[in-house]
């Protein structure tokens, strides 16, 4: 049965990340058009025939009637709805069109629909959802407290700062905005601004008064304060969760690349025993999400620090990299983890898509399907963010890194030539 693929609006991805996994008869709801150049490129890359007819422009909302009308006006046919990032809007569209949810059936379908209809996916996507799920299955968590007032922020920072001398203060959202409060002599963090405070006699009330206006959300969202430790390694497990009908399907494993918005597949920086332990706890977290009624794509992140390891994130959807496990199998084969190392990277600024692809060809790093190596552009987000994402396949980690560096150098040349 062909798929109708949908992503709940308002998240970090808009749907661009899913074009590469479309089947020829599938439809994808997106808020904007995708260039014909990219669709033709994907056809050559993956051996499929895609066109503008595979994309349905839905606008900024899915439940305002326009998406349903556009689908009914076309060749909707018998389809199932694939909620890569589920939510109220996605479920409202499925209800409006009378479509079944992919991988869900019978009584389970009704349970999942109730869960998603009343905001269950949104509740689990982010720090608060992480603590709910991980606590239920006994997975290790970084100590933290949600706060809803300036006084609560003061109390939480006072209590948690002595644990490691560093706390992360952020909004309770999946986007990760926040800052680090530290007593250590440091001036930078990988992702967040630094606020240096004295180790003794810190005026926590004054600190909270200064920080609260920067972090509080007038819509009522909580702020989360967590003990912040230096991350040595980060592990990612990608799942498809079928609701309470059965266990989650583990699609693939990866490690986050330090300092890069990307993943390494399969990753070789963790011992086999630690990798197995992280994966087992990730499966438990994903299964708990399914038991509560969640259905769709889910990623569970874990981090290794100098003080042990912790489950660090639960994210609905495929993220900016797209469904990495599915793309990896399509490009490098089902056994790619045995003889290939794959690197993904998101947020690569380019002049335009054709110029980027031409640069990769000239640099002789474009993906070679028979050899199963090279750089494949898997995300064209030039229309919405002026960037692309790619997957690099190498014979080993060093080979993949060399290919990527040559590709980045080729793209830099396109900017130089334009000036």
Coordinates of C-alpha atoms in Angstrom, one line a residue:
X1 CA 0.0 0.0 0.0
X2 CA 1.4 3.4 -0.9
X3 CA 2.3 5.8 1.9
X4 CA 1.2 9.3 2.8
X5 CA 4.1 10.7 4.9
X6 CA 3.5 13.5 7.3
X7 CA 5.5 15.5 9.8
X8 CA 3.9 17.5 12.6
X9 CA 4.5 21.3 11.9
X10 CA 6.6 23.2 14.4
X11 CA 9.5 20.9 14.9
X12 CA 13.1 21.2 13.7
X13 CA 12.4 19.4 10.4
X14 CA 9.8 20.5 7.8
X15 CA 9.7 17.4 5.6
X16 CA 12.7 18.1 3.3
X17 CA 14.5 15.4 5.2
X18 CA 12.1 12.7 4.0
X19 CA 12.0 13.3 0.3
X20 CA 14.9 10.8 -0.2
X21 CA 12.9 7.9 1.3
X22 CA 9.8 8.3 -0.9
X23 CA 8.6 5.4 -3.0
X24 CA 7.4 6.1 -6.5
X25 CA 3.7 5.9 -5.4
X26 CA 4.1 7.7 -2.1
X27 CA 3.1 11.2 -1.2
X28 CA 4.8 13.6 1.2
X29 CA 3.2 16.6 2.8
X30 CA 5.6 19.5 2.8
X31 CA 5.1 23.3 3.5
X32 CA 6.9 24.3 0.3
X33 CA 8.0 22.9 -3.1
X34 CA 11.1 20.9 -3.7
X35 CA 13.2 21.6 -6.8
X36 CA 12.9 19.3 -9.8
X37 CA 16.7 19.1 -9.9
X38 CA 16.8 17.4 -6.5
X39 CA 14.0 15.0 -7.5
X40 CA 15.8 14.1 -10.7
X41 CA 19.1 13.7 -8.7
X42 CA 17.4 11.3 -6.3
X43 CA 16.0 9.3 -9.1
X44 CA 19.4 8.7 -10.6
X45 CA 20.9 8.1 -7.1
X46 CA 18.3 5.6 -5.9
X47 CA 16.9 4.2 -9.1
X48 CA 13.4 5.6 -8.5
X49 CA 11.2 8.0 -10.5
X50 CA 10.1 10.9 -8.4
X51 CA 8.3 14.1 -9.5
X52 CA 6.5 17.1 -8.2
X53 CA 3.4 14.9 -8.0
X54 CA 5.0 13.0 -5.1
X55 CA 4.8 16.2 -3.0
X56 CA 1.7 17.8 -1.6
X57 CA 2.2 21.4 -0.4
X58 CA 0.2 21.7 2.8
X59 CA 1.0 25.1 4.1
X60 CA 2.0 25.8 7.8
X61 CA -0.8 23.6 9.3
X62 CA -2.2 20.1 8.7
X63 CA -5.6 20.5 10.3
X64 CA -6.9 23.6 8.6
X65 CA -8.6 21.7 5.8
X66 CA -6.2 22.7 3.0
X67 CA -4.0 19.7 3.2
X68 CA -7.0 17.3 3.1
X69 CA -8.6 19.2 0.2
X70 CA -5.3 19.1 -1.8
X71 CA -5.0 15.3 -1.2
X72 CA -8.7 14.7 -2.1
X73 CA -8.2 16.7 -5.3
X74 CA -5.3 14.4 -6.4
X75 CA -5.0 10.7 -6.6
X76 CA -5.3 9.8 -2.9
X77 CA -6.3 6.2 -3.4
X78 CA -5.9 3.6 -0.7
X79 CA -3.0 4.8 1.5
X80 CA -1.8 4.5 5.1
X81 CA -0.5 7.5 6.9
X82 CA 3.2 7.3 8.1
X83 CA 3.6 9.7 11.0
X84 CA 7.4 10.2 11.0
X85 CA 6.9 13.0 13.5
X86 CA 3.4 12.5 14.9
X87 CA 1.2 15.0 16.7
X88 CA -2.2 16.6 16.9
X89 CA -2.1 18.0 13.4
X90 CA -1.0 14.7 11.8
X91 CA -3.7 12.8 13.6
X92 CA -6.4 15.3 12.7
X93 CA -5.4 14.8 9.0
X94 CA -5.6 11.0 9.4
X95 CA -9.0 11.3 11.0
X96 CA -10.2 13.8 8.3
X97 CA -9.2 11.4 5.5
X98 CA -10.0 8.2 7.2
X99 CA -6.5 6.8 6.8
X100 CA -5.0 4.0 8.9
X101 CA -1.7 4.6 10.7
X102 CA 1.2 2.7 9.4
X103 CA 2.1 -0.4 11.4
X104 CA -0.8 0.0 13.7
X105 CA -4.1 -1.9 13.6
X106 CA -7.2 -3.0 15.5
X107 CA -7.7 -1.9 19.1
X108 CA -4.1 -0.6 19.1
X109 CA -5.0 1.9 16.4
X110 CA -7.8 3.4 18.5
X111 CA -5.4 3.6 21.5
X112 CA -2.7 5.4 19.5
X113 CA -5.2 7.8 18.0
X114 CA -6.4 8.8 21.5
X115 CA -2.9 9.3 22.7
X116 CA -1.8 11.4 19.7
X117 CA -5.1 13.3 19.4
X118 CA -4.6 14.7 22.9
X119 CA -1.0 15.8 22.6
X120 CA 0.8 12.6 23.8
X121 CA 3.6 12.9 21.2
X122 CA 4.2 16.5 22.1
X123 CA 4.3 15.6 25.8
X124 CA 7.0 13.0 25.2
X125 CA 9.2 15.0 22.8
X126 CA 11.7 16.9 24.9
X127 CA 13.3 16.9 28.3
X128 CA 10.2 16.3 30.3
X129 CA 9.2 13.4 28.2
X130 CA 12.7 12.0 28.5
X131 CA 12.4 12.0 32.3
X132 CA 9.0 10.4 32.3
X133 CA 10.0 7.6 30.0
X134 CA 13.5 6.9 31.4
X135 CA 12.3 7.0 35.0
X136 CA 9.6 4.5 34.2
X137 CA 12.1 1.9 33.0
X138 CA 15.0 2.7 35.3
X139 CA 17.3 4.1 32.7
X140 CA 20.1 6.3 34.2
X141 CA 19.3 10.1 34.0
X142 CA 21.2 13.2 34.7
X143 CA 19.8 14.8 37.9
X144 CA 17.5 17.7 37.0
X145 CA 14.5 19.7 38.0
X146 CA 11.7 21.4 36.0
X147 CA 11.0 25.0 37.3
X148 CA 8.1 27.3 36.5
X149 CA 9.1 30.4 38.5
X150 CA 12.1 32.6 39.1
X151 CA 12.2 31.3 42.7
X152 CA 12.2 27.7 41.5
X153 CA 15.1 28.5 39.2
X154 CA 17.0 29.9 42.1
X155 CA 16.4 26.8 44.2
X156 CA 17.2 24.4 41.5
X157 CA 20.5 26.0 40.6
X158 CA 21.5 26.3 44.2
X159 CA 20.8 22.6 44.8
X160 CA 22.3 21.2 41.6
X161 CA 25.4 23.4 40.9
X162 CA 27.5 21.7 43.6
X163 CA 27.1 18.2 42.1
X164 CA 29.5 18.9 39.2
X165 CA 30.1 22.6 39.3
X166 CA 28.1 23.1 36.2
X167 CA 24.4 23.1 35.3
X168 CA 22.5 23.4 32.0
X169 CA 19.5 25.7 32.2
X170 CA 17.2 25.4 29.2
X171 CA 13.6 25.6 28.0
X172 CA 11.7 22.4 28.2
X173 CA 11.6 21.9 24.5
X174 CA 13.2 19.6 21.9
X175 CA 15.3 22.5 20.5
X176 CA 17.9 22.6 23.2
X177 CA 18.1 26.4 23.7
X178 CA 19.8 27.3 27.0
X179 CA 23.0 28.3 28.7
X180 CA 25.5 26.7 31.1
X181 CA 26.1 28.1 34.6
X182 CA 29.5 27.0 35.8
X183 CA 31.9 27.7 38.7
X184 CA 34.8 26.4 36.5
X185 CA 37.3 28.5 34.7
X186 CA 35.9 28.1 31.2
X187 CA 34.8 30.4 28.5
X188 CA 33.1 28.1 26.0
X189 CA 30.8 25.1 25.6
X190 CA 30.2 23.1 22.5
X191 CA 26.6 24.3 22.1
X192 CA 25.6 26.8 24.8
X193 CA 26.6 30.2 26.1
X194 CA 28.6 30.2 29.4
X195 CA 27.7 32.1 32.6
X196 CA 30.6 32.1 35.0
X197 CA 29.7 32.4 38.7
X198 CA 31.9 32.3 41.9
X199 CA 32.3 28.9 43.6
X200 CA 31.7 30.5 47.0
X201 CA 29.1 33.1 48.0
X202 CA 27.2 33.0 44.7
X203 CA 24.1 35.2 44.9
X204 CA 21.6 32.7 43.5
X205 CA 18.6 35.0 43.8
X206 CA 20.4 37.7 41.8
X207 CA 21.5 35.1 39.2
X208 CA 17.9 33.8 38.8
X209 CA 16.5 37.3 38.5
X210 CA 19.0 37.9 35.6
X211 CA 18.4 34.6 33.8
X212 CA 14.7 34.2 34.2
X213 CA 13.6 36.8 31.6
X214 CA 15.9 35.2 29.1
X215 CA 14.6 31.7 29.5
X216 CA 11.0 31.9 30.7
X217 CA 8.3 31.3 28.0
X218 CA 5.3 33.6 28.3
X219 CA 3.3 30.6 26.9
X220 CA 3.8 28.8 30.2
X221 CA 6.5 26.2 29.2
X222 CA 8.7 25.1 32.1
X223 CA 12.5 25.7 32.3
X224 CA 14.7 22.6 33.0
X225 CA 17.8 22.7 35.2
X226 CA 20.1 19.7 34.9
X227 CA 23.6 18.8 36.1
X228 CA 25.9 19.4 33.1
X229 CA 28.8 17.1 32.4
X230 CA 31.3 17.1 29.6
X231 CA 30.2 14.6 26.9
X232 CA 32.8 12.2 25.7
X233 CA 30.7 10.1 23.4
X234 CA 27.1 10.2 22.2
X235 CA 25.1 7.2 21.1
X236 CA 21.9 7.3 19.0
X237 CA 19.3 4.6 18.5
X238 CA 16.7 5.0 15.7
X239 CA 13.3 3.2 16.1
X240 CA 10.0 2.7 14.5
X241 CA 7.5 2.5 17.4
X242 CA 4.1 0.7 16.6
X243 CA 2.3 1.8 19.6
X244 CA 1.3 -0.8 22.3
X245 CA 0.9 -3.5 19.7
X246 CA 4.4 -4.9 20.0
X247 CA 8.1 -4.1 20.6
X248 CA 9.8 -1.2 18.9
X249 CA 11.7 -1.9 15.7
X250 CA 15.4 -1.0 16.1
X251 CA 16.3 0.5 12.7
X252 CA 19.9 1.4 13.3
X253 CA 22.6 2.7 15.7
X254 CA 25.0 5.6 15.3
X255 CA 27.3 7.9 17.2
X256 CA 27.1 11.7 17.1
X257 CA 30.1 13.4 15.5
X258 CA 31.9 15.8 17.9
X259 CA 31.5 19.4 16.8
X260 CA 29.5 18.5 13.7
X261 CA 25.7 18.3 13.1
X262 CA 26.0 14.8 12.0
X263 CA 26.2 11.1 12.8
X264 CA 28.8 8.3 12.2
X265 CA 27.4 4.9 11.3
X266 CA 28.1 2.4 12.8
X267 CA 30.6 4.3 15.0
X268 CA 33.6 2.8 16.5
X269 CA 34.4 4.7 19.7
X270 CA 32.4 2.6 22.2
X271 CA 33.2 -0.8 23.5
X272 CA 30.9 -3.6 22.4
X273 CA 29.7 -4.1 26.0
X274 CA 28.9 -0.4 26.5
X275 CA 27.2 -0.2 23.2
X276 CA 25.0 -3.1 24.0
X277 CA 24.1 -1.6 27.4
X278 CA 23.2 1.7 25.9
X279 CA 21.1 0.0 23.2
X280 CA 19.3 -2.1 25.7
X281 CA 18.2 0.9 27.7
X282 CA 17.2 2.7 24.5
X283 CA 15.0 -0.2 23.5
X284 CA 13.3 0.0 27.0
X285 CA 12.7 3.7 26.6
X286 CA 11.2 3.3 23.1
X287 CA 9.0 0.4 24.3
X288 CA 7.7 2.5 27.2
X289 CA 6.8 5.2 24.7
X290 CA 4.9 2.6 22.7
X291 CA 3.1 1.3 25.7
X292 CA 1.8 4.8 26.4
X293 CA 0.4 5.0 22.8
X294 CA 3.2 6.6 20.8
X295 CA 3.4 5.5 17.2
X296 CA 6.0 6.8 14.7
X297 CA 9.7 7.4 14.3
X298 CA 11.6 7.9 17.6
X299 CA 15.3 8.5 18.4
X300 CA 16.8 7.9 21.8
X301 CA 20.1 9.5 22.6
X302 CA 22.6 8.5 25.3
X303 CA 25.8 10.2 26.4
X304 CA 29.0 8.9 28.0
X305 CA 30.7 11.2 30.4
X306 CA 33.6 11.0 32.8
X307 CA 31.1 10.0 35.5
X308 CA 29.2 7.3 33.7
X309 CA 26.5 7.2 31.0
X310 CA 23.0 8.6 30.9
X311 CA 20.0 8.6 28.6
X312 CA 20.0 12.2 27.4
X313 CA 17.2 12.7 24.8
X314 CA 14.1 11.4 23.3
X315 CA 13.1 12.9 19.9
X316 CA 10.0 12.3 17.8
X317 CA 10.7 12.1 14.1
X318 CA 13.8 11.5 11.9
X319 CA 15.6 14.8 12.7
X320 CA 17.6 17.0 10.3
X321 CA 19.5 14.0 8.9
X322 CA 16.4 12.1 7.7
X323 CA 15.9 8.4 8.4
X324 CA 19.5 7.5 8.5
X325 CA 19.1 3.8 8.8
X326 CA 16.8 3.6 5.8
X327 CA 19.0 5.9 3.7
X328 CA 22.1 3.9 4.6
X329 CA 20.5 0.6 3.4
X330 CA 19.2 2.2 0.2
X331 CA 22.6 3.6 -0.7
X332 CA 25.2 1.3 0.8
X333 CA 23.3 -2.0 1.0
X334 CA 21.8 -4.0 3.9
X335 CA 25.2 -5.1 5.2
X336 CA 26.9 -1.7 5.1
X337 CA 27.9 -1.8 8.8
X338 CA 30.4 -4.6 7.9
X339 CA 32.4 -2.9 5.2
X340 CA 31.5 0.8 5.1
X341 CA 31.6 3.8 7.5
X342 CA 28.9 6.4 6.9
X343 CA 29.1 10.1 7.9
X344 CA 26.0 12.3 7.8
X345 CA 26.2 16.1 8.0
X346 CA 23.3 18.6 8.2
X347 CA 23.3 22.4 7.8
X348 CA 25.8 22.7 4.9
X349 CA 25.3 26.2 3.4
X350 CA 25.3 26.3 -0.4
X351 CA 24.7 28.8 -3.1
X352 CA 22.1 26.5 -4.7
X353 CA 21.5 22.8 -5.2
X354 CA 22.8 22.5 -8.8
X355 CA 26.0 24.3 -8.0
X356 CA 26.6 22.1 -5.0
X357 CA 26.1 18.9 -7.0
X358 CA 28.3 20.1 -9.8
X359 CA 31.1 20.9 -7.4
X360 CA 31.0 17.4 -6.0
X361 CA 31.2 16.0 -9.5
X362 CA 34.2 18.2 -10.4
X363 CA 36.0 17.2 -7.2
X364 CA 35.4 13.5 -8.0
X365 CA 33.7 12.8 -4.7
X366 CA 30.1 12.3 -5.9
X367 CA 28.5 9.1 -4.8
X368 CA 29.5 6.1 -7.0
X369 CA 26.8 3.5 -6.7
X370 CA 28.8 0.5 -8.0
X371 CA 31.6 1.3 -5.6
X372 CA 29.3 2.2 -2.7
X373 CA 31.5 5.1 -1.8
X374 CA 31.3 8.9 -2.1
X375 CA 29.1 11.9 -1.1
X376 CA 25.3 11.6 -1.7
X377 CA 23.2 14.7 -1.1
X378 CA 20.2 13.4 0.8
X379 CA 18.5 16.6 1.9
X380 CA 17.8 19.7 -0.2
X381 CA 16.7 22.4 2.2
X382 CA 17.8 25.3 0.0
X383 CA 14.2 26.5 -0.4
X384 CA 13.7 26.9 3.4
X385 CA 17.2 27.2 5.0
X386 CA 19.7 27.7 2.1
X387 CA 21.4 24.4 3.0
X388 CA 21.8 20.8 2.1
X389 CA 22.6 17.6 4.0
X390 CA 24.6 14.6 2.9
X391 CA 25.6 11.1 3.6
X392 CA 29.3 10.1 2.9
X393 CA 30.2 6.5 2.5
X394 CA 33.8 5.4 2.9
X395 CA 35.6 2.1 3.0
X396 CA 36.7 3.0 6.6
X397 CA 36.5 6.1 8.9
X398 CA 39.6 7.7 7.5
X399 CA 38.5 7.3 3.9
X400 CA 35.0 8.7 4.6
X401 CA 36.6 11.7 6.4
X402 CA 38.9 12.4 3.4
X403 CA 36.0 12.3 1.0
X404 CA 34.0 14.8 3.2
X405 CA 36.9 17.2 3.5
X406 CA 37.4 17.2 -0.3
X407 CA 33.6 17.8 -0.7
X408 CA 33.7 20.7 1.8
X409 CA 36.7 22.2 0.0
X410 CA 34.9 22.0 -3.3
X411 CA 31.8 23.8 -1.9
X412 CA 34.1 26.6 -0.4
X413 CA 35.4 27.1 -3.9
X414 CA 31.9 27.8 -5.2
X415 CA 31.5 30.6 -2.7
X416 CA 34.9 32.1 -3.6
X417 CA 34.1 32.0 -7.3
X418 CA 30.8 33.9 -6.6
X419 CA 32.6 36.8 -4.8

